Amino acid sequence: MEVVQDRLGDLGTPLAEVTFVVVDLETTGGSARDCGITEIGAVKVRGGEELGELQTFVNPGEPIPAFIQSLTGITDAMVADAPRTGEAVASFLEFARGAVLVAHNAGFDIGFLKAACAAHDLRWPGPTVLDTVRLARQVVSRDEVPNHKLGTLARYFGATTTPDHRALHDARATVDVLHALIGRLGSVGVHTLEELSSYTSRVSDELRRKRHLADGLPSAPGVYVFKDERGEPLYVGTSIDIRSRARSYFTASEQRRRMGEMVRLATEITPIVCATTLEAQVRELRLIARHKPRYNRRSRHPERAWWLKLTDEVFPRLSIVRSVGPDDLAFAGPFGTRGTAEEAMAALHDAVPLRQCLTRLSPRRPTSACALADMGRCSAPCTGEVPVEDYAVTVAEAAQVLVGDSRSAVAALRERMAELSAQERFEEAGALRDRLADLVRAASRSQRAAPLTAAPELVAARRTARGGWDLVCVRHGRLAGSSHSPSAPTRCPTSRPCAPAPRWSRRPRGRARAPCPRRPSSSCAGSRLRAPGWSTSRASGPAPWAVPLPPTASWRLL
C-alpha cells in the first residue's frame, strides 16, 4: 500500500504561524452604502507578538455629523488634509496582504472596506475573516459578562488598552480580546486556523476532544468504520477521502442527531483503503450486511428484499418470493417492500393474461374457469382447453417483459391509461401509471444485471478527478479486483495493447469466486457500473453483451 503523507492542508495551519491583522474603522454613520470612513486603525500580530501598526485619518468627502464628532472626537478639521478613501483603503490592503483579518463585529468594518473597494475600482482580496463578537458569544457566557461589547470584553479580559471609539485604540483592545479567546479555545482542542474559523458551541467539548480519532487516517478513497469500546462496528461509511470525511463528524457540519450519538460512543475509526471508489462502495455494502451496525439505516438487511418471478411448473404464474436462484425462469427485482412487488405484479397481469390462481394446475385434471377468464384477463389454462404449448407463448411474453424487451407491455398499458383518461377515470389511470412505474424500474434492474452476471469477465475503466483511471474487473457480477492507473492517458487503458497486468486489489478472501447464481444483489459490483463515466471493454463469454442506454448515456461501449 502506498503511504500517504499528511499534507499541511489536512493538518490545518497552527495558530502560532498565522498572521492576523486586527482592524477597526471609524465612520460617519452605520450604512456602508451612504456613509464614509473617517479613520482606519490596524495592528498586525503573529504568535502573540506585534509586527506593526497602521493608523490614518480618512477624508470621507462629506461633513462628519455632530453626533459622530462627539462620539469619536474626530472633527472635519482633523480629516481635511487626510488621504481620500481610495488611497487610504489601498494602503490598508497592502498592509494586510496575506493576513487573516480580525474585527469586533466584523460585518460592519468589512462591509465598509468592501464598499470602498467597489467605489474606487479596487480588487477585494477575499481574505479569511474572523469576528471576535461571534467567537466571544460561543466562548464567554452571559454568567460572566452582561454583553459582548468590545469595552465589556476588554475590561473582563484585562486589556492593556481601553477602547474609546478611536480606530487604533479599539484595534489594540481587540488584539487582547482575540488572544484571550484563543487561549480559552486552546483548552478544548482548537489549535489551527481552520478549527478557529469553524468553531461553534453547537459542537460539544466532548465531541471536539474526540477529533484525535481521525488524526492517523489516510487521505485516500475507501471505507471507514466507527467502532465502540468492544470493537463492535457502530457505523460504516465510504468516501473519496477517508480522513476529511471522518474529521467532518466532529464539526458543526454534521447535524444528524444520531451521528452525534454515534460519535460519542465511538472509541476508534478503522480505515479500509480501496484502490477505487467502486471497490469502496461494494465493500461498504458487504460490511453493512455482515455486521448490521445499529447506526446504519440503509442496506442492513439485503435478505429482506422481495423478488417477482415466474414459477417452475407446467402452467407458470407470477410469485413474490424472498430469494431467486439460477434455475428460475425469469425474475425482476429487488423490491424494497412487498407492496411495491405486488404493484409490479398487478401491472404485468394487466399487460399479459397469465393465470392468477394459486393452485398447481395439471393438463390432465381440468377445472372450471374463474371470473378473470370471463373478463379476458386470464387465458384460463385450468379448463384444459389451452394446450401447454400455447400457454408457453404467454409465459414467454411475460418473461420477455421481466428480463428482456418490455416495450410491448409498456405500450399496451399506456394505451389503457389513455383510454381511462379519455373516460375521465383519472384515479384509475394514475394507479395504473404507478403500477407500471414499479414494474419498469424492477425490470430495468434485472435487465442491467443479467448480462453482467452472465459475463465470465468484464473490465471497466473510468477517468477520475484525481487523475488517471479507475480499473475494475467484474466476474459474473462480482467484483474480482480493482486498481488505479496513476497516469492520465487520453484513451481508456483497457483499449490499449496488453501491458503488464495491473496489481489488482483483490476481494478479501483472495481469488474470485466461481460463477455465482444469476441473482443480483444490492452489493453486486455490476449494479454499481451504472454511474456516469464507466467505459467497458473485454467482456468475455458466450452470452450476448447488451446494456440499456439511458438518455444520459452513462455507458460508453468500446
mmCIF file with all atom_site columns, C-alpha atoms in Angstrom, residues 131-237:
data_model
loop_
_atom_site.group_PDB
_atom_site.id
_atom_site.type_symbol
_atom_site.label_atom_id
_atom_site.label_alt_id
_atom_site.label_comp_id
_atom_site.label_asym_id
_atom_site.label_entity_id
_atom_site.label_seq_id
_atom_site.pdbx_PDB_ins_code
_atom_site.Cartn_x
_atom_site.Cartn_y
_atom_site.Cartn_z
_atom_site.occupancy
_atom_site.B_iso_or_equiv
_atom_site.pdbx_formal_charge
_atom_site.auth_seq_id
_atom_site.auth_comp_id
_atom_site.auth_asym_id
_atom_site.auth_atom_id
_atom_site.pdbx_PDB_model_num
ATOM 1   C CA . ASP A 1 131 ? -15.239 38.054 14.104 1.00 0.00 ? 131 ASP A CA 1
ATOM 2   C CA . THR A 1 132 ? -14.382 38.342 17.802 1.00 0.00 ? 132 THR A CA 1
ATOM 3   C CA . VAL A 1 133 ? -18.029 39.043 18.632 1.00 0.00 ? 133 VAL A CA 1
ATOM 4   C CA . ARG A 1 134 ? -19.070 35.656 17.183 1.00 0.00 ? 134 ARG A CA 1
ATOM 5   C CA . LEU A 1 135 ? -16.248 33.879 18.957 1.00 0.00 ? 135 LEU A CA 1
ATOM 6   C CA . ALA A 1 136 ? -16.998 35.613 22.255 1.00 0.00 ? 136 ALA A CA 1
ATOM 7   C CA . ARG A 1 137 ? -20.657 34.585 22.073 1.00 0.00 ? 137 ARG A CA 1
ATOM 8   C CA . GLN A 1 138 ? -19.548 30.974 21.706 1.00 0.00 ? 138 GLN A CA 1
ATOM 9   C CA . VAL A 1 139 ? -16.931 31.091 24.481 1.00 0.00 ? 139 VAL A CA 1
ATOM 10  C CA . VAL A 1 140 ? -17.961 33.697 27.067 1.00 0.00 ? 140 VAL A CA 1
ATOM 11  C CA . SER A 1 141 ? -21.322 33.069 28.703 1.00 0.00 ? 141 SER A CA 1
ATOM 12  C CA . ARG A 1 142 ? -23.752 35.682 29.991 1.00 0.00 ? 142 ARG A CA 1
ATOM 13  C CA . ASP A 1 143 ? -22.973 34.479 33.503 1.00 0.00 ? 143 ASP A CA 1
ATOM 14  C CA . GLU A 1 144 ? -19.519 36.003 33.043 1.00 0.00 ? 144 GLU A CA 1
ATOM 15  C CA . VAL A 1 145 ? -20.357 39.231 31.174 1.00 0.00 ? 145 VAL A CA 1
ATOM 16  C CA . PRO A 1 146 ? -23.629 41.152 30.701 1.00 0.00 ? 146 PRO A CA 1
ATOM 17  C CA . ASN A 1 147 ? -22.960 41.630 26.975 1.00 0.00 ? 147 ASN A CA 1
ATOM 18  C CA . HIS A 1 148 ? -20.272 41.073 24.352 1.00 0.00 ? 148 HIS A CA 1
ATOM 19  C CA . LYS A 1 149 ? -19.424 44.670 23.511 1.00 0.00 ? 149 LYS A CA 1
ATOM 20  C CA . LEU A 1 150 ? -15.744 45.438 22.971 1.00 0.00 ? 150 LEU A CA 1
ATOM 21  C CA . GLY A 1 151 ? -15.491 47.603 26.070 1.00 0.00 ? 151 GLY A CA 1
ATOM 22  C CA . THR A 1 152 ? -17.083 44.922 28.260 1.00 0.00 ? 152 THR A CA 1
ATOM 23  C CA . LEU A 1 153 ? -14.794 42.163 26.976 1.00 0.00 ? 153 LEU A CA 1
ATOM 24  C CA . ALA A 1 154 ? -11.712 44.393 27.227 1.00 0.00 ? 154 ALA A CA 1
ATOM 25  C CA . ARG A 1 155 ? -12.412 45.036 30.913 1.00 0.00 ? 155 ARG A CA 1
ATOM 26  C CA . TYR A 1 156 ? -13.214 41.370 31.580 1.00 0.00 ? 156 TYR A CA 1
ATOM 27  C CA . PHE A 1 157 ? -10.001 40.115 29.979 1.00 0.00 ? 157 PHE A CA 1
ATOM 28  C CA . GLY A 1 158 ? -7.859  42.950 31.370 1.00 0.00 ? 158 GLY A CA 1
ATOM 29  C CA . ALA A 1 159 ? -6.854  44.501 28.054 1.00 0.00 ? 159 ALA A CA 1
ATOM 30  C CA . THR A 1 160 ? -3.918  46.887 28.194 1.00 0.00 ? 160 THR A CA 1
ATOM 31  C CA . THR A 1 161 ? -5.766  49.418 26.028 1.00 0.00 ? 161 THR A CA 1
ATOM 32  C CA . THR A 1 162 ? -9.201  50.832 26.794 1.00 0.00 ? 162 THR A CA 1
ATOM 33  C CA . PRO A 1 163 ? -11.417 51.164 23.705 1.00 0.00 ? 163 PRO A CA 1
ATOM 34  C CA . ASP A 1 164 ? -12.641 54.740 23.196 1.00 0.00 ? 164 ASP A CA 1
ATOM 35  C CA . HIS A 1 165 ? -14.108 54.807 19.655 1.00 0.00 ? 165 HIS A CA 1
ATOM 36  C CA . ARG A 1 166 ? -10.740 55.636 18.105 1.00 0.00 ? 166 ARG A CA 1
ATOM 37  C CA . ALA A 1 167 ? -9.661  53.159 15.477 1.00 0.00 ? 167 ALA A CA 1
ATOM 38  C CA . LEU A 1 168 ? -6.157  52.261 16.638 1.00 0.00 ? 168 LEU A CA 1
ATOM 39  C CA . HIS A 1 169 ? -7.107  52.117 20.314 1.00 0.00 ? 169 HIS A CA 1
ATOM 40  C CA . ASP A 1 170 ? -10.051 49.847 19.551 1.00 0.00 ? 170 ASP A CA 1
ATOM 41  C CA . ALA A 1 171 ? -7.865  47.633 17.338 1.00 0.00 ? 171 ALA A CA 1
ATOM 42  C CA . ARG A 1 172 ? -5.300  47.254 20.150 1.00 0.00 ? 172 ARG A CA 1
ATOM 43  C CA . ALA A 1 173 ? -8.051  46.284 22.588 1.00 0.00 ? 173 ALA A CA 1
ATOM 44  C CA . THR A 1 174 ? -9.399  43.781 20.078 1.00 0.00 ? 174 THR A CA 1
ATOM 45  C CA . VAL A 1 175 ? -5.948  42.172 19.856 1.00 0.00 ? 175 VAL A CA 1
ATOM 46  C CA . ASP A 1 176 ? -6.036  41.477 23.600 1.00 0.00 ? 176 ASP A CA 1
ATOM 47  C CA . VAL A 1 177 ? -9.556  40.092 23.365 1.00 0.00 ? 177 VAL A CA 1
ATOM 48  C CA . LEU A 1 178 ? -8.524  37.857 20.447 1.00 0.00 ? 178 LEU A CA 1
ATOM 49  C CA . HIS A 1 179 ? -5.578  36.426 22.343 1.00 0.00 ? 179 HIS A CA 1
ATOM 50  C CA . ALA A 1 180 ? -7.761  35.761 25.395 1.00 0.00 ? 180 ALA A CA 1
ATOM 51  C CA . LEU A 1 181 ? -10.350 33.944 23.299 1.00 0.00 ? 181 LEU A CA 1
ATOM 52  C CA . ILE A 1 182 ? -7.681  31.829 21.561 1.00 0.00 ? 182 ILE A CA 1
ATOM 53  C CA . GLY A 1 183 ? -6.293  30.895 24.983 1.00 0.00 ? 183 GLY A CA 1
ATOM 54  C CA . ARG A 1 184 ? -9.691  29.656 26.101 1.00 0.00 ? 184 ARG A CA 1
ATOM 55  C CA . LEU A 1 185 ? -10.294 27.696 22.927 1.00 0.00 ? 185 LEU A CA 1
ATOM 56  C CA . GLY A 1 186 ? -6.891  26.040 23.148 1.00 0.00 ? 186 GLY A CA 1
ATOM 57  C CA . SER A 1 187 ? -8.050  24.208 26.261 1.00 0.00 ? 187 SER A CA 1
ATOM 58  C CA . VAL A 1 188 ? -10.785 22.460 24.239 1.00 0.00 ? 188 VAL A CA 1
ATOM 59  C CA . GLY A 1 189 ? -8.520  21.411 21.392 1.00 0.00 ? 189 GLY A CA 1
ATOM 60  C CA . VAL A 1 190 ? -8.714  24.366 18.980 1.00 0.00 ? 190 VAL A CA 1
ATOM 61  C CA . HIS A 1 191 ? -5.157  24.740 17.687 1.00 0.00 ? 191 HIS A CA 1
ATOM 62  C CA . THR A 1 192 ? -5.468  25.594 13.986 1.00 0.00 ? 192 THR A CA 1
ATOM 63  C CA . LEU A 1 193 ? -6.912  28.429 11.932 1.00 0.00 ? 193 LEU A CA 1
ATOM 64  C CA . GLU A 1 194 ? -9.407  26.069 10.322 1.00 0.00 ? 194 GLU A CA 1
ATOM 65  C CA . GLU A 1 195 ? -10.665 24.922 13.707 1.00 0.00 ? 195 GLU A CA 1
ATOM 66  C CA . LEU A 1 196 ? -10.883 28.502 14.952 1.00 0.00 ? 196 LEU A CA 1
ATOM 67  C CA . SER A 1 197 ? -12.807 29.659 11.871 1.00 0.00 ? 197 SER A CA 1
ATOM 68  C CA . SER A 1 198 ? -15.351 26.847 12.150 1.00 0.00 ? 198 SER A CA 1
ATOM 69  C CA . TYR A 1 199 ? -15.640 26.834 15.928 1.00 0.00 ? 199 TYR A CA 1
ATOM 70  C CA . THR A 1 200 ? -19.161 26.752 17.277 1.00 0.00 ? 200 THR A CA 1
ATOM 71  C CA . SER A 1 201 ? -20.595 25.894 20.668 1.00 0.00 ? 201 SER A CA 1
ATOM 72  C CA . ARG A 1 202 ? -23.071 23.589 18.913 1.00 0.00 ? 202 ARG A CA 1
ATOM 73  C CA . VAL A 1 203 ? -20.239 21.061 18.876 1.00 0.00 ? 203 VAL A CA 1
ATOM 74  C CA . SER A 1 204 ? -19.749 19.888 22.451 1.00 0.00 ? 204 SER A CA 1
ATOM 75  C CA . ASP A 1 205 ? -16.316 19.836 24.042 1.00 0.00 ? 205 ASP A CA 1
ATOM 76  C CA . GLU A 1 206 ? -16.714 16.083 24.478 1.00 0.00 ? 206 GLU A CA 1
ATOM 77  C CA . LEU A 1 207 ? -17.210 15.666 20.749 1.00 0.00 ? 207 LEU A CA 1
ATOM 78  C CA . ARG A 1 208 ? -14.413 18.066 19.851 1.00 0.00 ? 208 ARG A CA 1
ATOM 79  C CA . ARG A 1 209 ? -11.915 16.214 22.038 1.00 0.00 ? 209 ARG A CA 1
ATOM 80  C CA . LYS A 1 210 ? -12.544 13.057 20.008 1.00 0.00 ? 210 LYS A CA 1
ATOM 81  C CA . ARG A 1 211 ? -11.136 14.562 16.828 1.00 0.00 ? 211 ARG A CA 1
ATOM 82  C CA . HIS A 1 212 ? -7.896  12.737 17.523 1.00 0.00 ? 212 HIS A CA 1
ATOM 83  C CA . LEU A 1 213 ? -9.634  9.569  16.311 1.00 0.00 ? 213 LEU A CA 1
ATOM 84  C CA . ALA A 1 214 ? -9.252  10.879 12.757 1.00 0.00 ? 214 ALA A CA 1
ATOM 85  C CA . ASP A 1 215 ? -5.640  12.006 13.076 1.00 0.00 ? 215 ASP A CA 1
ATOM 86  C CA . GLY A 1 216 ? -3.982  8.888  11.702 1.00 0.00 ? 216 GLY A CA 1
ATOM 87  C CA . LEU A 1 217 ? -6.447  8.170  8.900  1.00 0.00 ? 217 LEU A CA 1
ATOM 88  C CA . PRO A 1 218 ? -5.229  8.186  5.273  1.00 0.00 ? 218 PRO A CA 1
ATOM 89  C CA . SER A 1 219 ? -6.317  10.755 2.705  1.00 0.00 ? 219 SER A CA 1
ATOM 90  C CA . ALA A 1 220 ? -7.376  8.098  0.218  1.00 0.00 ? 220 ALA A CA 1
ATOM 91  C CA . PRO A 1 221 ? -10.611 6.562  -1.081 1.00 0.00 ? 221 PRO A CA 1
ATOM 92  C CA . GLY A 1 222 ? -12.067 3.727  0.912  1.00 0.00 ? 222 GLY A CA 1
ATOM 93  C CA . VAL A 1 223 ? -14.312 2.673  3.780  1.00 0.00 ? 223 VAL A CA 1
ATOM 94  C CA . TYR A 1 224 ? -14.249 3.888  7.373  1.00 0.00 ? 224 TYR A CA 1
ATOM 95  C CA . VAL A 1 225 ? -15.750 2.001  10.326 1.00 0.00 ? 225 VAL A CA 1
ATOM 96  C CA . PHE A 1 226 ? -16.608 3.668  13.640 1.00 0.00 ? 226 PHE A CA 1
ATOM 97  C CA . LYS A 1 227 ? -16.263 1.141  16.472 1.00 0.00 ? 227 LYS A CA 1
ATOM 98  C CA . ASP A 1 228 ? -17.217 1.175  20.141 1.00 0.00 ? 228 ASP A CA 1
ATOM 99  C CA . GLU A 1 229 ? -15.069 0.168  23.116 1.00 0.00 ? 229 GLU A CA 1
ATOM 100 C CA . ARG A 1 230 ? -15.786 -3.531 22.460 1.00 0.00 ? 230 ARG A CA 1
ATOM 101 C CA . GLY A 1 231 ? -14.671 -3.276 18.850 1.00 0.00 ? 231 GLY A CA 1
ATOM 102 C CA . GLU A 1 232 ? -18.222 -3.636 17.522 1.00 0.00 ? 232 GLU A CA 1
ATOM 103 C CA . PRO A 1 233 ? -18.981 -1.601 14.366 1.00 0.00 ? 233 PRO A CA 1
ATOM 104 C CA . LEU A 1 234 ? -21.288 1.343  15.052 1.00 0.00 ? 234 LEU A CA 1
ATOM 105 C CA . TYR A 1 235 ? -21.363 2.873  11.577 1.00 0.00 ? 235 TYR A CA 1
ATOM 106 C CA . VAL A 1 236 ? -19.849 2.093  8.173  1.00 0.00 ? 236 VAL A CA 1
ATOM 107 C CA . GLY A 1 237 ? -19.343 4.773  5.539  1.00 0.00 ? 237 GLY A CA 1
#
